XYZ file of C-alpha atoms in Angstrom:
694
model
C -40.415 38.835 83.840
C -38.534 36.339 86.012
C -37.611 37.328 89.508
C -33.912 37.305 90.416
C -32.172 37.206 93.763
C -28.736 38.542 94.638
C -26.481 37.277 97.374
C -23.731 39.527 98.590
C -22.742 37.394 101.537
C -22.628 33.638 101.926
C -22.781 31.132 104.797
C -19.544 29.980 106.368
C -18.498 26.346 105.643
C -18.569 24.177 108.751
C -15.805 21.969 110.049
C -16.492 18.263 109.317
C -16.595 17.477 113.034
C -18.782 20.428 113.982
C -22.468 19.623 114.170
C -23.465 23.219 114.893
C -25.583 24.626 112.075
C -24.007 27.526 110.199
C -25.103 31.055 111.019
C -27.886 32.413 108.915
C -28.644 35.896 107.801
C -32.038 37.543 107.851
C -33.045 38.549 104.393
C -34.557 42.011 104.139
C -37.098 41.940 101.338
C -37.384 44.813 98.972
C -40.769 46.185 97.982
C -42.102 44.184 95.095
C -41.834 45.673 91.667
C -45.161 46.709 90.206
C -44.364 44.642 87.148
C -43.667 41.524 89.136
C -46.444 38.952 88.922
C -47.641 38.231 92.452
C -47.803 34.489 91.884
C -44.146 34.155 90.897
C -42.166 31.839 93.194
C -38.467 31.145 93.565
C -36.790 27.865 92.626
C -37.144 25.218 95.305
C -33.362 24.909 95.601
C -31.699 28.158 94.555
C -27.936 28.070 94.062
C -25.432 30.797 94.547
C -22.840 31.805 92.009
C -19.376 30.203 92.277
C -16.797 32.546 93.693
C -13.358 32.350 92.065
C -10.370 31.563 94.251
C -7.509 33.914 94.712
C -5.411 32.241 91.998
C -8.106 32.569 89.407
C -9.294 28.965 89.768
C -12.529 28.010 91.419
C -11.819 27.241 95.053
C -12.577 23.691 96.161
C -13.971 22.609 99.464
C -15.145 19.215 100.623
C -16.033 20.119 104.137
C -19.570 19.424 105.220
C -21.562 22.382 106.370
C -22.504 24.269 103.247
C -26.070 25.464 103.037
C -28.540 22.795 102.041
C -30.070 25.188 99.592
C -26.742 26.056 98.033
C -25.110 22.615 98.375
C -23.236 21.330 95.354
C -21.172 18.174 95.747
C -17.486 18.841 96.088
C -14.946 17.041 93.933
C -14.004 14.748 96.778
C -17.637 14.015 97.562
C -17.716 15.303 101.160
C -21.280 16.061 102.266
C -22.573 19.482 103.162
C -24.769 20.161 106.174
C -27.998 22.123 105.797
C -28.263 25.759 106.800
C -31.006 26.870 109.144
C -34.072 28.531 107.678
C -34.081 32.279 107.260
C -35.366 34.409 110.104
C -39.086 34.799 110.394
C -38.832 38.285 109.039
C -37.880 36.981 105.609
C -40.544 36.985 102.970
C -41.958 33.620 101.923
C -42.429 34.773 98.343
C -39.336 35.328 96.296
C -40.221 38.634 94.853
C -37.195 40.253 96.462
C -34.609 41.652 94.132
C -31.734 40.963 96.540
C -30.811 39.691 99.996
C -27.760 40.070 102.187
C -25.940 37.730 104.568
C -22.682 37.917 106.450
C -19.651 35.717 105.796
C -17.544 34.675 108.743
C -14.646 33.670 106.420
C -13.380 34.933 103.028
C -15.569 33.913 100.135
C -12.703 32.217 98.307
C -12.507 29.543 100.997
C -15.940 28.191 100.172
C -17.069 26.001 97.306
C -20.136 27.542 95.760
C -22.711 26.107 93.444
C -24.155 27.213 90.192
C -27.405 29.159 89.876
C -30.508 27.043 89.821
C -32.867 26.990 86.920
C -36.025 29.105 87.222
C -38.988 27.331 88.730
C -41.952 26.206 86.774
C -45.023 28.439 86.994
C -47.894 27.266 89.153
C -50.706 25.467 87.506
C -53.837 27.507 86.878
C -56.117 27.493 89.876
C -53.602 25.624 92.011
C -51.114 26.691 94.677
C -47.746 28.021 93.641
C -45.168 25.247 93.534
C -41.677 24.674 92.182
C -40.728 21.728 89.973
C -37.092 20.921 89.062
C -36.540 20.853 85.345
C -33.589 19.472 83.362
C -30.835 17.042 84.191
C -28.998 19.470 86.461
C -32.047 20.053 88.625
C -32.696 16.305 88.976
C -29.070 15.656 89.943
C -29.283 18.457 92.499
C -32.460 16.951 93.907
C -30.893 13.538 94.487
C -27.767 15.088 95.934
C -29.895 16.846 98.467
C -29.921 13.741 100.649
C -26.711 14.950 102.222
C -28.525 17.949 103.590
C -31.398 15.837 104.826
C -29.169 13.184 106.451
C -25.921 14.902 107.488
C -24.849 12.148 109.904
C -25.142 9.404 107.305
C -23.472 11.633 104.737
C -20.502 12.175 107.018
C -20.121 8.408 107.545
C -20.266 7.803 103.785
C -17.708 10.556 103.162
C -15.183 9.197 105.628
C -15.761 5.595 104.525
C -15.191 6.454 100.864
C -12.064 8.424 101.740
C -10.551 5.640 103.843
C -11.374 3.037 101.185
C -9.725 5.235 98.539
C -6.582 5.549 100.663
C -6.443 1.796 101.254
C -6.896 1.019 97.558
C -4.285 3.470 96.305
C -1.632 2.749 98.920
C -2.377 -0.979 98.707
C -1.848 -0.941 94.939
C 1.415 0.970 95.354
C 2.744 -1.642 97.797
C 1.239 -4.857 96.376
C 3.906 -7.529 95.678
C 3.696 -9.946 92.767
C 4.285 -13.086 94.829
C 1.695 -14.869 96.958
C 4.213 -15.796 99.653
C 5.136 -12.084 99.999
C 1.581 -11.066 100.903
C 1.845 -10.045 104.556
C 1.016 -6.900 106.487
C 4.583 -5.605 106.721
C 4.613 -5.102 102.944
C 2.013 -2.380 103.361
C 3.602 -0.551 106.299
C 5.934 1.378 104.009
C 6.169 4.817 102.451
C 5.661 4.684 98.672
C 7.855 7.205 96.907
C 5.500 7.155 93.923
C 2.682 8.553 96.099
C 4.851 11.508 97.140
C 5.811 12.324 93.561
C 2.200 11.963 92.462
C 0.987 14.343 95.180
C 3.574 16.967 94.202
C 2.552 16.815 90.534
C -1.178 16.995 91.264
C -0.743 19.985 93.568
C 0.926 21.916 90.763
C -1.817 21.353 88.174
C -5.027 23.277 87.442
C -8.281 21.492 88.094
C -9.058 19.834 84.753
C -5.542 18.528 84.010
C -5.316 17.386 87.625
C -8.543 15.371 87.432
C -7.542 13.865 84.074
C -4.085 12.902 85.308
C -5.468 11.478 88.559
C -7.965 9.324 86.642
C -5.245 8.105 84.261
C -2.896 7.311 87.143
C -5.666 5.432 88.933
C -6.448 3.333 85.864
C -2.719 2.603 85.506
C -2.575 1.502 89.149
C -5.529 -0.778 88.451
C -3.709 -2.280 85.468
C -0.576 -2.731 87.587
C -2.637 -4.494 90.253
C -4.011 -6.881 87.627
C -0.497 -7.521 86.330
C 0.748 -8.298 89.849
C -2.105 -10.764 90.357
C -1.285 -12.413 87.012
C 2.338 -12.732 88.115
C 1.186 -14.368 91.348
C -0.898 -16.923 89.482
C 1.725 -17.640 86.821
C 4.382 -18.183 89.475
C 1.954 -20.453 91.320
C 1.032 -22.514 88.263
C 3.951 -22.120 85.843
C 6.864 -21.072 88.048
C 7.464 -17.819 86.157
C 6.091 -14.311 85.726
C 3.401 -13.368 83.239
C 4.905 -12.322 79.902
C 3.227 -9.182 78.574
C 4.171 -10.060 74.998
C 3.573 -13.802 74.754
C 1.210 -15.050 77.411
C -2.131 -13.553 76.368
C -2.804 -16.624 74.248
C -2.492 -18.802 77.348
C -5.606 -17.177 78.816
C -7.616 -19.065 76.206
C -5.944 -22.292 77.325
C -6.827 -21.430 80.906
C -10.468 -20.976 79.920
C -10.415 -24.349 78.153
C -8.842 -25.953 81.215
C -11.620 -24.612 83.467
C -14.255 -25.787 80.980
C -12.752 -29.277 80.813
C -12.243 -29.506 84.565
C -15.392 -27.884 85.940
C -17.816 -27.528 83.041
C -18.604 -25.040 80.291
C -21.095 -23.065 82.400
C -18.529 -22.462 85.120
C -15.929 -21.479 82.519
C -18.309 -18.997 80.845
C -19.335 -17.483 84.168
C -15.689 -17.233 85.218
C -14.732 -15.534 81.944
C -17.525 -12.964 82.187
C -16.768 -12.375 85.844
C -13.085 -11.915 85.091
C -13.767 -9.280 82.409
C -16.140 -7.406 84.705
C -13.629 -7.605 87.542
C -10.864 -6.115 85.382
C -13.103 -3.208 84.336
C -14.257 -2.697 87.913
C -10.733 -2.637 89.326
C -9.547 -0.028 86.855
C -12.667 2.126 87.264
C -12.616 2.013 91.068
C -8.912 2.818 91.195
C -9.483 5.805 88.886
C -12.308 7.095 91.102
C -10.189 6.606 94.222
C -7.262 8.655 92.905
C -9.575 11.419 91.662
C -11.193 11.578 95.093
C -7.860 11.778 96.895
C -6.613 14.449 94.507
C -9.686 16.555 95.301
C -9.092 16.224 99.027
C -5.422 17.051 98.523
C -6.094 20.482 96.993
C -8.654 21.577 99.575
C -5.828 23.102 101.553
C -2.856 23.428 99.228
C -0.690 25.040 101.884
C -0.984 22.124 104.305
C -0.808 19.557 101.497
C 2.392 21.090 100.159
C 3.985 21.065 103.617
C 2.918 17.454 104.137
C 4.319 16.421 100.758
C 7.661 18.075 101.508
C 7.860 16.402 104.903
C 6.966 12.991 103.433
C 9.576 13.435 100.700
C 12.226 14.343 103.272
C 11.345 11.275 105.368
C 11.467 9.014 102.283
C 14.893 10.302 101.203
C 16.250 9.991 104.749
C 14.990 6.411 105.138
C 16.365 5.512 101.717
C 19.825 6.960 102.398
C 20.063 5.415 105.870
C 18.590 2.081 104.745
C 15.882 2.128 107.414
C 13.944 -1.144 107.464
C 10.838 -2.564 109.039
C 10.302 -6.339 109.110
C 13.398 -6.742 106.907
C 11.896 -4.487 104.228
C 12.973 -0.927 103.317
C 10.612 1.697 104.713
C 11.270 3.832 101.631
C 9.356 1.863 98.996
C 9.729 2.141 95.228
C 7.726 -0.979 94.404
C 5.958 0.460 91.368
C 9.121 1.783 89.761
C 10.886 -1.553 90.245
C 7.931 -3.418 88.763
C 7.778 -1.182 85.703
C 11.530 -1.451 85.140
C 11.348 -5.243 85.469
C 8.437 -5.489 83.027
C 10.196 -3.248 80.501
C 13.321 -5.390 80.745
C 11.312 -8.588 80.181
C 9.582 -7.124 77.153
C 12.933 -6.085 75.677
C 14.455 -9.511 76.325
C 11.432 -11.239 74.767
C 11.692 -9.165 71.608
C 15.444 -9.706 71.333
C 15.132 -13.432 72.028
C 13.067 -14.063 68.904
C 15.928 -13.239 66.531
C 18.573 -14.886 68.710
C 16.699 -18.148 69.150
C 15.856 -18.302 65.448
C 19.567 -18.585 64.699
C 20.010 -21.267 67.367
C 17.123 -23.318 65.961
C 18.672 -23.278 62.483
C 21.847 -24.856 63.830
C 21.491 -28.610 64.341
C 24.162 -31.129 65.361
C 22.344 -33.976 63.589
C 20.478 -31.918 61.003
C 22.460 -33.232 58.045
C 23.073 -36.774 59.293
C 22.250 -39.328 56.586
C 19.303 -41.609 57.349
C 21.504 -44.700 57.519
C 23.561 -43.138 60.291
C 20.651 -42.319 62.618
C 20.051 -44.637 65.639
C 21.555 -47.761 63.982
C 21.820 -49.522 67.357
C 18.023 -49.507 67.805
C 17.108 -50.972 64.432
C 14.410 -53.612 64.785
C 13.250 -52.324 68.184
C 9.798 -50.980 69.030
C 10.754 -47.690 70.688
C 8.153 -45.880 72.810
C 8.631 -42.349 74.183
C 6.076 -41.678 76.919
C 5.457 -38.496 78.889
C 3.649 -38.724 82.220
C 1.866 -35.492 83.040
C 3.317 -33.524 86.004
C 5.619 -36.379 87.046
C 8.307 -34.451 88.946
C 11.040 -34.937 91.521
C 8.618 -33.897 94.270
C 6.558 -37.032 93.700
C 9.601 -39.134 94.605
C 11.215 -37.014 97.326
C 8.534 -34.892 99.014
C 7.646 -36.499 102.386
C 3.950 -35.887 101.802
C 3.844 -37.899 98.574
C 7.032 -39.951 98.347
C 6.003 -42.963 100.471
C 3.171 -43.987 98.157
C 4.949 -43.126 94.902
C 8.228 -44.754 95.955
C 6.402 -47.919 96.947
C 4.751 -48.002 93.521
C 8.115 -47.514 91.775
C 9.750 -50.273 93.829
C 6.833 -52.651 93.245
C 6.834 -51.896 89.521
C 10.600 -52.378 89.262
C 10.280 -55.802 90.867
C 7.336 -56.756 88.639
C 9.197 -55.702 85.491
C 12.283 -57.606 86.576
C 10.131 -60.686 87.019
C 8.908 -60.188 83.444
C 12.514 -59.928 82.218
C 12.870 -56.129 81.969
C 15.630 -53.968 83.416
C 15.616 -50.193 83.926
C 17.948 -47.265 84.545
C 16.822 -43.827 85.754
C 18.145 -40.282 86.121
C 16.969 -36.660 86.284
C 16.253 -33.985 83.686
C 15.694 -30.312 84.436
C 12.523 -29.293 82.639
C 12.146 -26.101 80.625
C 8.722 -25.522 82.188
C 7.070 -25.830 85.569
C 3.529 -26.450 86.736
C 2.041 -26.459 83.232
C 2.618 -25.759 79.527
C 3.486 -29.413 79.021
C 4.137 -28.894 75.307
C 7.244 -26.891 76.236
C 8.632 -29.923 78.063
C 7.771 -32.266 75.198
C 9.384 -30.040 72.563
C 12.486 -29.391 74.681
C 13.085 -33.111 75.196
C 12.571 -34.078 71.591
C 14.124 -31.082 69.811
C 17.286 -30.717 71.858
C 16.549 -26.973 72.204
C 15.648 -25.040 75.341
C 11.993 -24.207 74.601
C 10.790 -22.264 77.628
C 8.431 -19.723 76.026
C 5.508 -19.832 73.638
C 7.479 -17.743 71.174
C 10.311 -20.278 71.108
C 7.784 -23.066 70.732
C 6.266 -21.431 67.648
C 9.737 -20.865 66.218
C 10.718 -24.515 66.701
C 7.465 -25.901 65.319
C 7.923 -23.825 62.151
C 11.545 -24.914 61.678
C 13.232 -27.880 60.018
C 15.083 -28.775 63.208
C 15.338 -32.547 63.608
C 13.233 -33.861 66.479
C 14.188 -37.118 68.165
C 10.997 -38.811 67.004
C 11.413 -37.482 63.453
C 14.879 -39.038 63.324
C 13.162 -42.449 63.393
C 10.815 -41.418 60.578
C 13.744 -40.060 58.560
C 15.451 -43.446 58.556
C 12.487 -45.044 56.808
C 13.017 -48.067 59.036
C 10.112 -47.394 61.415
C 6.410 -46.693 61.291
C 5.711 -43.717 63.534
C 2.533 -43.055 65.496
C 1.283 -40.681 68.193
C -1.228 -41.438 70.976
C -2.579 -38.045 72.114
C -5.631 -38.329 74.401
C -5.211 -34.670 75.382
C -5.498 -33.379 71.795
C -9.076 -32.329 71.002
C -8.544 -30.176 67.901
C -6.211 -29.845 64.945
C -2.587 -30.600 65.796
C -0.175 -29.230 63.177
C 2.794 -30.245 65.357
C 2.425 -33.745 63.930
C 4.764 -32.808 61.071
C 7.538 -31.518 63.320
C 7.466 -34.692 65.402
C 7.563 -36.890 62.315
C 4.460 -38.932 63.129
C 2.838 -40.808 60.260
C -0.406 -41.122 62.184
C -1.861 -39.479 65.307
C -4.792 -40.682 67.400
C -6.497 -37.842 69.254
C -9.114 -37.926 72.009
C -11.915 -38.829 69.599
C -10.172 -41.536 67.595
C -9.584 -44.254 70.180
C -13.168 -45.434 70.629
C -13.560 -44.213 74.196
C -17.178 -43.954 75.383
C -16.612 -43.566 79.101
C -16.640 -40.423 81.267
C -14.000 -37.716 81.380
C -11.899 -37.477 84.501
C -11.797 -33.707 84.919
C -9.385 -32.374 82.276
C -8.256 -35.850 81.221
C -10.411 -37.197 78.408
C -9.790 -40.834 79.296
C -7.872 -42.950 81.842
C -4.278 -43.797 80.988
C -5.053 -47.490 81.167
C -7.618 -47.145 78.394
C -5.286 -45.026 76.219
C -2.563 -47.668 76.521
C -4.991 -50.477 75.723
C -6.191 -48.519 72.668
C -2.559 -48.130 71.581
C -2.129 -51.886 71.857
C -5.331 -52.600 69.936
C -4.833 -50.010 67.181
C -1.071 -50.152 66.580
C 1.297 -52.023 68.862
C -0.576 -55.314 68.697
C -0.966 -55.414 64.923
C 0.457 -58.553 63.303
C 0.442 -57.249 59.736
C 3.199 -54.711 60.317
C 6.402 -55.072 58.246
C 8.376 -52.457 60.211
C 9.024 -51.885 63.891
C 7.065 -49.097 65.567
C 8.251 -45.811 67.046
C 5.565 -44.220 69.227
C 5.066 -41.014 71.177
C 2.465 -41.327 73.949
C 1.181 -38.565 76.223
C -0.497 -39.841 79.412
C -2.910 -37.368 81.033
C -4.506 -38.936 84.122
C -2.066 -37.117 86.427
C -3.078 -33.701 85.071
C -4.347 -31.215 87.639
C -6.768 -30.799 89.386
C -6.208 -34.486 90.241
C -9.848 -35.229 90.885
C -11.478 -37.566 90.180
C -8.711 -40.118 89.625
C -9.278 -43.397 87.730
C -8.603 -46.778 89.273
C -7.078 -49.819 87.627
C -9.546 -52.372 86.307
C -8.965 -55.705 84.641
C -7.357 -55.211 81.235
C -9.911 -57.557 79.712
C -12.744 -55.467 81.212
C -11.890 -52.140 79.588
C -14.214 -52.459 76.596
C -15.244 -49.005 75.357
C -14.465 -47.362 78.710
C -17.996 -47.476 80.146
C -16.591 -49.481 83.034
C -15.209 -46.222 84.439
C -18.646 -44.619 84.937
C -19.036 -45.707 88.558
C -15.378 -44.990 89.354
C -15.694 -41.433 88.047
C -18.954 -40.823 89.906
C -17.484 -42.040 93.203
C -14.289 -40.016 92.898
C -13.355 -36.699 94.465
C -14.857 -33.508 93.041
C -12.420 -31.153 91.312
C -13.980 -28.136 93.025
C -13.260 -29.680 96.440
C -9.614 -30.468 95.690
C -8.377 -27.662 93.476
C -8.159 -24.988 96.199
C -7.012 -27.259 99.046
C -3.235 -27.642 99.141
C -3.175 -30.688 101.420
C -5.800 -32.562 99.412
C -4.187 -31.540 96.133
C -0.862 -32.958 97.281
C -2.472 -36.211 98.391
C -4.471 -36.669 95.191
C -1.507 -35.706 93.016
C 0.566 -38.491 94.583
C -2.243 -40.965 93.957
C -2.509 -39.887 90.312
C 1.215 -40.510 89.735
C 0.886 -43.946 91.301
C -1.979 -44.691 88.929
C -0.142 -43.534 85.793
C 3.083 -45.396 86.618
C 1.110 -48.544 87.465
C -0.886 -48.394 84.225
C 2.259 -47.930 82.113
C 4.359 -50.618 83.772
C 1.496 -53.116 83.817
C 0.981 -52.489 80.095
C 4.690 -53.209 79.528
C 4.517 -56.393 81.598
C 1.443 -57.520 79.663
C 2.346 -56.505 76.110
C 6.087 -55.834 76.046
C 8.332 -58.039 73.913
C 12.023 -58.738 73.649
C 12.268 -55.855 71.190
C 10.334 -53.282 73.219
C 12.272 -50.243 74.455
C 10.335 -47.854 76.709
C 11.589 -44.346 77.495
C 9.328 -42.524 79.945
C 9.674 -39.286 81.878
C 7.774 -36.413 83.423
C 7.164 -33.238 81.472
C 7.374 -30.870 84.461
C 6.887 -30.537 88.203
C 3.368 -29.981 89.587
C 2.280 -26.470 90.609
C 3.914 -24.886 93.646
C 0.830 -25.508 95.817
C 1.857 -29.176 95.576
C 5.616 -29.139 94.965
C 6.433 -26.121 97.181
C 7.711 -22.613 96.507
C 11.361 -23.656 96.341
C 10.999 -26.892 94.393
C 13.435 -27.687 91.617
C 12.367 -28.217 88.009
C 13.745 -31.735 87.897
C 11.753 -34.657 86.531
C 12.613 -38.391 86.560
C 13.467 -40.200 83.336
C 13.794 -43.967 82.845
C 14.760 -46.339 80.042
C 13.365 -49.879 80.240
C 14.226 -52.829 77.988
C 14.621 -56.609 77.946
C 17.657 -56.603 75.685
C 20.653 -55.926 77.971
C 22.543 -54.339 75.082
C 20.065 -51.441 75.101
C 20.971 -50.465 78.659
C 24.658 -51.243 78.149
C 24.747 -48.409 75.614
C 23.949 -45.896 78.392
C 26.167 -47.372 81.103
C 28.414 -44.305 80.938
C 25.494 -42.110 81.989
C 25.775 -43.449 85.571
C 22.027 -43.617 85.982
C 20.430 -45.504 88.894
C 19.264 -49.090 88.396
C 15.470 -49.398 88.579
C 12.629 -46.943 88.063
C 13.474 -44.661 91.001
C 16.497 -42.401 90.416
C 18.734 -41.833 93.399
C 18.790 -38.355 94.916
C 22.345 -37.818 93.644
C 21.816 -39.380 90.211
C 23.060 -37.217 87.312
C 20.924 -34.170 86.458
C 20.949 -32.896 82.870
C 19.135 -30.088 81.186
C 16.163 -31.526 79.358
C 17.442 -30.012 76.106
C 20.550 -32.209 76.240
C 18.623 -35.487 76.130
C 18.132 -35.661 72.345
C 21.826 -35.447 71.478
C 22.873 -37.791 74.292
C 20.290 -40.367 73.217
C 21.151 -40.163 69.509
C 24.875 -40.409 70.274
C 24.458 -43.341 72.681
C 22.633 -45.367 70.040
C 25.136 -44.845 67.267
C 24.034 -41.695 65.421
C 26.771 -39.768 63.643
C 26.773 -35.958 64.024
C 26.531 -33.980 60.791
C 25.855 -30.363 61.729
C 23.603 -28.167 59.649
C 23.233 -24.394 59.944
C 19.890 -24.046 58.169
């Protein structure tokens, strides 16, 4: 028959700062029962029965100082200190049927543990010994370190508590802009924390723990969303779109793979997934821990919550500020409201934009009435990656770029070409180049992935497709950045497209760029522009990629007759800057970005000098500004655009535009929305509007 013990009085919990061991009571053994086997021993770590609190719920206590024998971890994880051994008068064998001890405080103030499992009988012929059995006993054994090392346990308890406070209050105050990350943002009183404390204090244990864990996971998700906003603003000049932008994460992974290698991209992807899970899990644990500490003394916690709420309301009403920021913070509420509004706008925009895309000023224009004033001309539309206003006007980059533009203007003039230049405001910033391309050529403001998909699936007339529609031009695309299927070919009206693998390049990649711009242009000349068997002029769309971030390594110009299959670039690529050294350094990024623009402009203008004819018309522009680390937090979205031709009649047609002579637009040259370019261009060169409504 197993021996049982009864405890009528329990040790008093100690204050966390009090190192004095708790008082112990001398157990008075009862005479052993005749039926009790003499070899029976008690469990090595007996536990006392949990005493219910006054409100019917088990009382919770995190204070260190509970008996080492009866120590169960509290919800908040605070360690318990060991009790002193029983007085020498206590019996070493646990044959007693009961023992008594005095409590210095009411029993409901202490957190008590569950009864231990009975000990295992001693082996035959051996000394009596206890062996923990079952999962609960093993957990109790490992938790016993707090009793053995109370000083270390106290340090761990306070460290975990402080870290939890920092995480929760940091998440409640975290902004979604990198430039807003400064200490004053976190010296505020979050109203959401006060409301959360009030709700948790009113709940029973299980609902409270569940709600705290859910709130913590939500705070983790909000933290991730804020970080995504920071990065999207940095790279794309806009916030992360919860509805549309998940597909861009795959593009980001491809960009890392192309720029820094597949192994780095895979490691980064795995690390990112683990980091997301870790953030949400840690935030959940932190809020659960704080909720447990909160209910240890509900009376004090309630008073503190009321006081904090009164202070928050007072500061809010009076507009109290610290470092130009309101002390009464409602950061989380504002973020959630903003996200909800963006989601609603995104959903509504799909139907609205669909109607806009079906309406087309030139949609029903007969083929004979499209661009009649350019008949017989080889027209080339060229986009230079990340070529923005900052390259021409930012003091850190402008000297080199401006010198290149002036030199190229003079060289083109010597070859018989003239140019006019202005500004367009791009629909994108920092990236998503395809949005800039489609906005320019469709005449629609395509600033989201959803709009892009809508346009690509429509019958809206693109500027390049207008040339195909006439039947008077062959149309071709040079796309060194395309490395997979490209269904957009149909929307742009291109009879043939050369992707990264179809131009014969055998040289090295330059980070993301699959080949130098000079080689792509030479391939265009060899494959299409230089053909002598053509019976129609050529309309071309060319995307140059050498100025794509991370701007390392950058190609250098070589002799046009030395290009061959591109192997000549091996040594240039090997001697160039490493992407990993440049990508995180703002000063170096800005310097290398400027050099990349100089290279791309030089390659394009030298190609025109070398291969341009009296019938060549070149339209080239940037697709967007570079990321804010290079262009600055307050940079515009303007990009330069130029039209170059030998035939003076071509530029006479746009005289009314008041553009600047040469390749460098003046600071005060006209600025148009990029979406207006298609209609202005078609109108200038004789196209007759015939609206269609789809």
